[in-house]
XYZ file of C-alpha atoms in Angstrom:
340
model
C 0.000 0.000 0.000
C 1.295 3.207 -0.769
C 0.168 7.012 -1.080
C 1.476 9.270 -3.982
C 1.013 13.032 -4.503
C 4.012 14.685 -7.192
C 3.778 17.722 -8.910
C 6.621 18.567 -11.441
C 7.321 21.908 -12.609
C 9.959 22.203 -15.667
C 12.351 25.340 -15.922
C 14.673 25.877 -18.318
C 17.630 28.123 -19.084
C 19.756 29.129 -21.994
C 23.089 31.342 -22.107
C 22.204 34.536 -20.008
C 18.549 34.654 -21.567
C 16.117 33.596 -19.005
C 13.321 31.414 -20.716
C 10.857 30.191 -18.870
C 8.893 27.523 -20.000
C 5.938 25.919 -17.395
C 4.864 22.215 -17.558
C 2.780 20.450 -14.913
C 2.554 16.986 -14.489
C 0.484 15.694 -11.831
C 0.491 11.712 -10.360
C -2.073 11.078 -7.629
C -2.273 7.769 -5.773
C -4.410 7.503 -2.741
C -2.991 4.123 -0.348
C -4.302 1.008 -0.978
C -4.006 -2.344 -0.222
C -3.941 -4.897 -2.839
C -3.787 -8.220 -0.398
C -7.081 -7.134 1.676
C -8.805 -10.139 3.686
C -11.623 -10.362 0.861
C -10.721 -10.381 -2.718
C -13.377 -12.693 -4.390
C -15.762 -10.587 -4.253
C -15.311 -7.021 -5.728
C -17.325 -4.572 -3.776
C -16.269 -6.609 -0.325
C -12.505 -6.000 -2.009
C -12.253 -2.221 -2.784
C -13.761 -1.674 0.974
C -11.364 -3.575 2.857
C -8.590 -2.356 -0.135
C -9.428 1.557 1.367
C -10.163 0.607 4.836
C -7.317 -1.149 5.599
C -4.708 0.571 3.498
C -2.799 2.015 5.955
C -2.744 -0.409 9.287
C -5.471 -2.320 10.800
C -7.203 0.384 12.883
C -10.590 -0.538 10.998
C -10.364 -4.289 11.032
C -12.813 -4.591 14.216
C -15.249 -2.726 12.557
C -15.420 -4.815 9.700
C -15.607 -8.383 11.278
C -18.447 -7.302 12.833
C -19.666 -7.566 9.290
C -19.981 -9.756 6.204
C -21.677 -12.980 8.187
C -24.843 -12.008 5.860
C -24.779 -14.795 3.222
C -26.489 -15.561 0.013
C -26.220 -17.619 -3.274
C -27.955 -16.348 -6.725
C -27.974 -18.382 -10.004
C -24.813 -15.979 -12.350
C -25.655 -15.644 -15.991
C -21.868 -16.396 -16.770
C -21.319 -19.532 -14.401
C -23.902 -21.568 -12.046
C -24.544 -20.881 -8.482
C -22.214 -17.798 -6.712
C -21.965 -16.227 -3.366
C -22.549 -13.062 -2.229
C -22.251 -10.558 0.771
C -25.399 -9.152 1.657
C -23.568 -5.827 3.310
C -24.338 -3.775 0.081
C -28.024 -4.347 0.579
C -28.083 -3.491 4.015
C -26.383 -1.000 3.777
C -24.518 0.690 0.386
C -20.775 1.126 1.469
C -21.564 1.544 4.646
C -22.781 5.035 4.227
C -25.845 4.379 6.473
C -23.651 3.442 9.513
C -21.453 6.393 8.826
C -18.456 4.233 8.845
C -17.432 5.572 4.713
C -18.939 9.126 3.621
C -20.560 9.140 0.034
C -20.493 11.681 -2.485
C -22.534 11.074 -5.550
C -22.075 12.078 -8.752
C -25.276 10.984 -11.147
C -25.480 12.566 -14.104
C -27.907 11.568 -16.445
C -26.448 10.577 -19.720
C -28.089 13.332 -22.836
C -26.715 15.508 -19.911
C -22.795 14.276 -20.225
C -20.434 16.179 -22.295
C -16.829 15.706 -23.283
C -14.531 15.640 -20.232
C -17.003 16.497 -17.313
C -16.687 13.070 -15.453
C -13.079 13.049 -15.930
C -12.748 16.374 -14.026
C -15.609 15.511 -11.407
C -13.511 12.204 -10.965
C -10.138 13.877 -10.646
C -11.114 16.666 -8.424
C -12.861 14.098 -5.703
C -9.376 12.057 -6.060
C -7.432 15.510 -5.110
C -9.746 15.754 -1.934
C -8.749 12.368 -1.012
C -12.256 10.132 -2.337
C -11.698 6.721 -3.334
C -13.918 6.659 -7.284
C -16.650 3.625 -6.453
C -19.130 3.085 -9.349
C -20.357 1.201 -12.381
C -18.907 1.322 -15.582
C -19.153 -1.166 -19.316
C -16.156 -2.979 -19.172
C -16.679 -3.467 -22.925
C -15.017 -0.146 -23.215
C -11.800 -1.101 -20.970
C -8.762 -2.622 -23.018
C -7.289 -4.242 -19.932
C -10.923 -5.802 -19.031
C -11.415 -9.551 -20.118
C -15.034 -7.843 -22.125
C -13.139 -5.423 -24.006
C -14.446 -5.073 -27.436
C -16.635 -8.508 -26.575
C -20.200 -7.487 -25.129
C -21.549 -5.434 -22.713
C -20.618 -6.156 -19.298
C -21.242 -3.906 -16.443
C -19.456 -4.368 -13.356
C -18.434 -2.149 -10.172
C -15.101 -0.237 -10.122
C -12.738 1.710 -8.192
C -10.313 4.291 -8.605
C -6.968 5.404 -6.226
C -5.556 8.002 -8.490
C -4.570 9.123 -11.736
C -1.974 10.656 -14.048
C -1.506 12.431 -16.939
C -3.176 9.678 -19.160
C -5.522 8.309 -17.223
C -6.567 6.579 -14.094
C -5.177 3.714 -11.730
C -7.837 1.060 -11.399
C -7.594 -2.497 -9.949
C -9.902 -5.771 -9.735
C -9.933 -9.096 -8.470
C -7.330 -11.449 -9.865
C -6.036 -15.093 -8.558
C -3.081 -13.555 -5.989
C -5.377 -10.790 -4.852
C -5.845 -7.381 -6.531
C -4.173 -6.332 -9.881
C -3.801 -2.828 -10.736
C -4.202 -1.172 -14.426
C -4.797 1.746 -15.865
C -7.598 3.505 -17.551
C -7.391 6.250 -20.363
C -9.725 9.177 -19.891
C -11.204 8.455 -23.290
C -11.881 4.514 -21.908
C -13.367 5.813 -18.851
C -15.849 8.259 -20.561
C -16.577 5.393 -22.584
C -17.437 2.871 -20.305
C -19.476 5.287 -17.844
C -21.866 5.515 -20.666
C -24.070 2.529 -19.394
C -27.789 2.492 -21.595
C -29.612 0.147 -19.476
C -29.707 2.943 -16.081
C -29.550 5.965 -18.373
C -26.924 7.408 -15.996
C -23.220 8.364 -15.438
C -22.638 7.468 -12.051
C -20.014 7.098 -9.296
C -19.266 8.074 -5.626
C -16.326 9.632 -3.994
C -16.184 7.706 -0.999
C -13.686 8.460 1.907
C -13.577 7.390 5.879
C -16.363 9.373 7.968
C -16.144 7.733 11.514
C -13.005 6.140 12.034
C -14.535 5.081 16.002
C -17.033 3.002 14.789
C -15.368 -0.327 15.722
C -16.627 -3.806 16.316
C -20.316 -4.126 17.137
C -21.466 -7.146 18.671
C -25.444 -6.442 18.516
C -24.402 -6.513 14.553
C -22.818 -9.718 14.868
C -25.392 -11.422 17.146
C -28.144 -10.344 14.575
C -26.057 -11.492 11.390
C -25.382 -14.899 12.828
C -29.061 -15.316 13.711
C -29.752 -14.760 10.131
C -26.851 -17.519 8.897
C -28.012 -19.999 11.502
C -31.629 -19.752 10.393
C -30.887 -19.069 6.738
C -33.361 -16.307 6.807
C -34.236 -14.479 3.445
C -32.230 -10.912 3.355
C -33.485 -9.546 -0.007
C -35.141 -10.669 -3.143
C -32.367 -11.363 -5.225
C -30.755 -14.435 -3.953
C -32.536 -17.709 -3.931
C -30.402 -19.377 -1.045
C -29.346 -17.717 2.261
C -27.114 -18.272 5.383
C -25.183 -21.404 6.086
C -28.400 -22.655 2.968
C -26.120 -20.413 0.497
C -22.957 -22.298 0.746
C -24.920 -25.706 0.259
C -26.664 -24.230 -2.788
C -23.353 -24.320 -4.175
C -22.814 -28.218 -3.977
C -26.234 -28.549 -4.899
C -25.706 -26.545 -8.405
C -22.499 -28.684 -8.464
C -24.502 -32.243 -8.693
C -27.220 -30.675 -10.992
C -24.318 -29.129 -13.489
C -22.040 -32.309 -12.942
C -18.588 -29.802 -13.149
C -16.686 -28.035 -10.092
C -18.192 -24.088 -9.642
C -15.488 -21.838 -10.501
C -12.548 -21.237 -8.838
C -13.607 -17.473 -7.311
C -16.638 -19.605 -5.280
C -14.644 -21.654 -3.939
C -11.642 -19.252 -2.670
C -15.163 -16.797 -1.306
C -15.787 -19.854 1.170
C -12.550 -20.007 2.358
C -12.242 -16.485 3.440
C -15.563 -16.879 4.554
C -14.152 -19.417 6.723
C -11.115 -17.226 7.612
C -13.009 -14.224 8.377
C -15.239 -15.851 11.036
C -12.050 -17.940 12.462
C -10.668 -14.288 12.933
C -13.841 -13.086 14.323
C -13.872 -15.729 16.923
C -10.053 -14.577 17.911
C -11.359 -10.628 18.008
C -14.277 -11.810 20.321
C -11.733 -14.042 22.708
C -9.665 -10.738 23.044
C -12.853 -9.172 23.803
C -13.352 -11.275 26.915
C -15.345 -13.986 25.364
C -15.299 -18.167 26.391
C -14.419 -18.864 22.909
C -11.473 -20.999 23.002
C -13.333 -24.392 21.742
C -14.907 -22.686 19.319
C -11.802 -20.770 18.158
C -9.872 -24.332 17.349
C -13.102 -25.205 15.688
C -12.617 -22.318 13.377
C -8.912 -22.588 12.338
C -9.799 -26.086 11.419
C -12.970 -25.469 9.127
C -10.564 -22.636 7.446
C -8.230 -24.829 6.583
C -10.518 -27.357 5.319
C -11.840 -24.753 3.123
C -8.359 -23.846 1.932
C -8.311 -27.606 0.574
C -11.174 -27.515 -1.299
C -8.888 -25.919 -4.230
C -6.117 -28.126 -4.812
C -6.447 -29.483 -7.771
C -6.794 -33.171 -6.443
C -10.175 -32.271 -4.966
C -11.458 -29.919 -7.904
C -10.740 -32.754 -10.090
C -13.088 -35.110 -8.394
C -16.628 -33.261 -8.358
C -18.150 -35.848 -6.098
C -15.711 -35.023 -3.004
C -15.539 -31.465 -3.624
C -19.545 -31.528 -3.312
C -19.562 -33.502 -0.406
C -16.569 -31.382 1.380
C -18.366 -28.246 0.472
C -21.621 -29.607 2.171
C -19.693 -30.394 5.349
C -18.170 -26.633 5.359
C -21.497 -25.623 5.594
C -22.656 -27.252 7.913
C -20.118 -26.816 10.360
C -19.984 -23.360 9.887
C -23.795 -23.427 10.957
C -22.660 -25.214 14.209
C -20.168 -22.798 14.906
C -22.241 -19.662 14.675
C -24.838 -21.424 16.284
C -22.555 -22.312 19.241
C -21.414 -18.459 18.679
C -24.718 -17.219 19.222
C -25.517 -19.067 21.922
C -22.576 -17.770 23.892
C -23.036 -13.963 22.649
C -27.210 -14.279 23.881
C -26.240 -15.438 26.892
C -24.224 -12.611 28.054
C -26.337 -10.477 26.625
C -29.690 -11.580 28.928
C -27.282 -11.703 31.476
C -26.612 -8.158 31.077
């Protein structure tokens, strides 16, 4: 992770004539971290990315979060997983944890080179660029030139050609650039009618770890309650719809589903440890933990991907032992709380 702000003025001389000649070039990177805790998922990764650029400060905060679980049928690849934090609440602008500023702009109202300034300016003040763009229009995007994919992005800085972007890739996030003319491009989305994006940038830096949150989320993954209308599996339910999409399809699900369950498994394991440190009788259930996440870690070697009937049945036993441990979780954290 790294923050970068240059400005470079040329002057030049010749013999005892003083010419001046004035050239600006400005680089702008805000600090990022491209190894955050989530990175199969990209919303989930550009707001641990920001959050945790710098140290760890904000790392209570969010394992008090993403517990809410569901699966949805993806129009490029069966059954996929998904936080349910962005319904709840969108970047965490509700809780006050990130500030928001919008930028809609509808799109007969866009002219040449508005969003790039809009977009550059917020980056001077220190906003993180979260939106929606056609990657169709981005030559470093698998869709370029292919069809019309929409997907969300971020942006940390930018140059004198363009922006700095990154995504998802198998070793956690890649960075890559965007050219102005790209960007303008690819904002241009027909289906919403809008140019849109946020500047988004820490508001509350004391809101930490909140167990009511957590107590309520786990309820919800125990009981595999519904959470919005979107998904058609929830919970602990969500990670089992993904071995049952598995036997219907007869293949493995792809690779990104599989790595989202292990740091699934790896964000409640650390969850568990925050909790113990918080005073919690955990310790049983914090072994428990560190042994589901490894089991999870398995489930990618390519031993088990290559034999569809184990890697069902593993990934049915995941989830069901990570409903007994946030059932045992919630029984402890109800407890205390009727006690108190």
């Amino acid at each position: 992770c790294y923050t970068v702000s240059v400005k470079i003025k040329g002057f030049y001389f010749t013999g005892f004539n003083f010419i001046l000649t004035f050239k600006e070039v400005i680089m702008i990177k805000l600090p990022v971290n491209f190894q955050p805790l989530i990175t199969s998922r990209e919303t989930e990764a550009f707001v641990f990315s920001i959050l945790t650029a710098k140290n760890h400060l904000q790392l209570p905060f969010l394992l008090s979060r993403y517990i809410s679980l569901f699966a949805y049928d993806s129009e490029d690849y069966g059954a996929a997983l998904a936080f349910n934090n962005n319904y709840e609440d969108y970047y965490f602008w509700q809780c006050g944890k990130l500030s928001l500023m919008p930028l809609h702009i509808p799109n007969y109202a866009v002219y040449p080179g508005i969003t790039v300034q809009l977009a550059r300016e917020m980056l001077d003040d220190e906003r993180y660029i979260l939106g929606i763009w056609n990657e169709q229009y981005i030559k470093s995007r698998p869709a370029y030139n292919l069809k019309c994919k929409t997907a969300n992005f971020m942006l940390y800085g930018y140059d004198g050609q363009g922006f700095y972007s990154l995504a998802p890739q198998a070793d956690g996030l890649g960075g890559f650039t965007v050219t102005y003319e790209e960007f303008e491009k690819a904002l241009f989305i027909k289906e919403s009618g809008m140019n849109m994006f946020w500047g988004a940038a820490l508001a509350n830096a004391e809101l930490g770890f909140e167990i009511a949150h957590v107590r309520k989320d786990l309820k919800d993954f125990v009981e595999g309650s519904r959470l919005n209308n979107d998904g058609c599996a929830f919970g602990y339910k969500s990670i089992e719809y993904v071995a049952v999409d598995m036997e219907k399809r007869g293949e493995p699900c792809s690779a990104m589903e599989l790595k989202c369950i292990w740091e699934y498994t790896r964000l409640m394991r650390m969850r568990t440890e925050y909790m113990i440190n918080l005073g919690k009788p955990l310790s049983a259930q914090e072994k428990r933990a560190g042994e589901i996440e490894k089991e999870a870690l398995r489930l990618s070697e390519p031993s088990i991907i290559s034999d569809c009937g184990y890697l069902i049945r593993e990934v049915k036993k995941i989830a069901e032992q990570e409903r007994i441990l946030a059932e045992e979780l919630l029984d402890v954290l109800e407890k205390e709380h009727t006690i108190i």
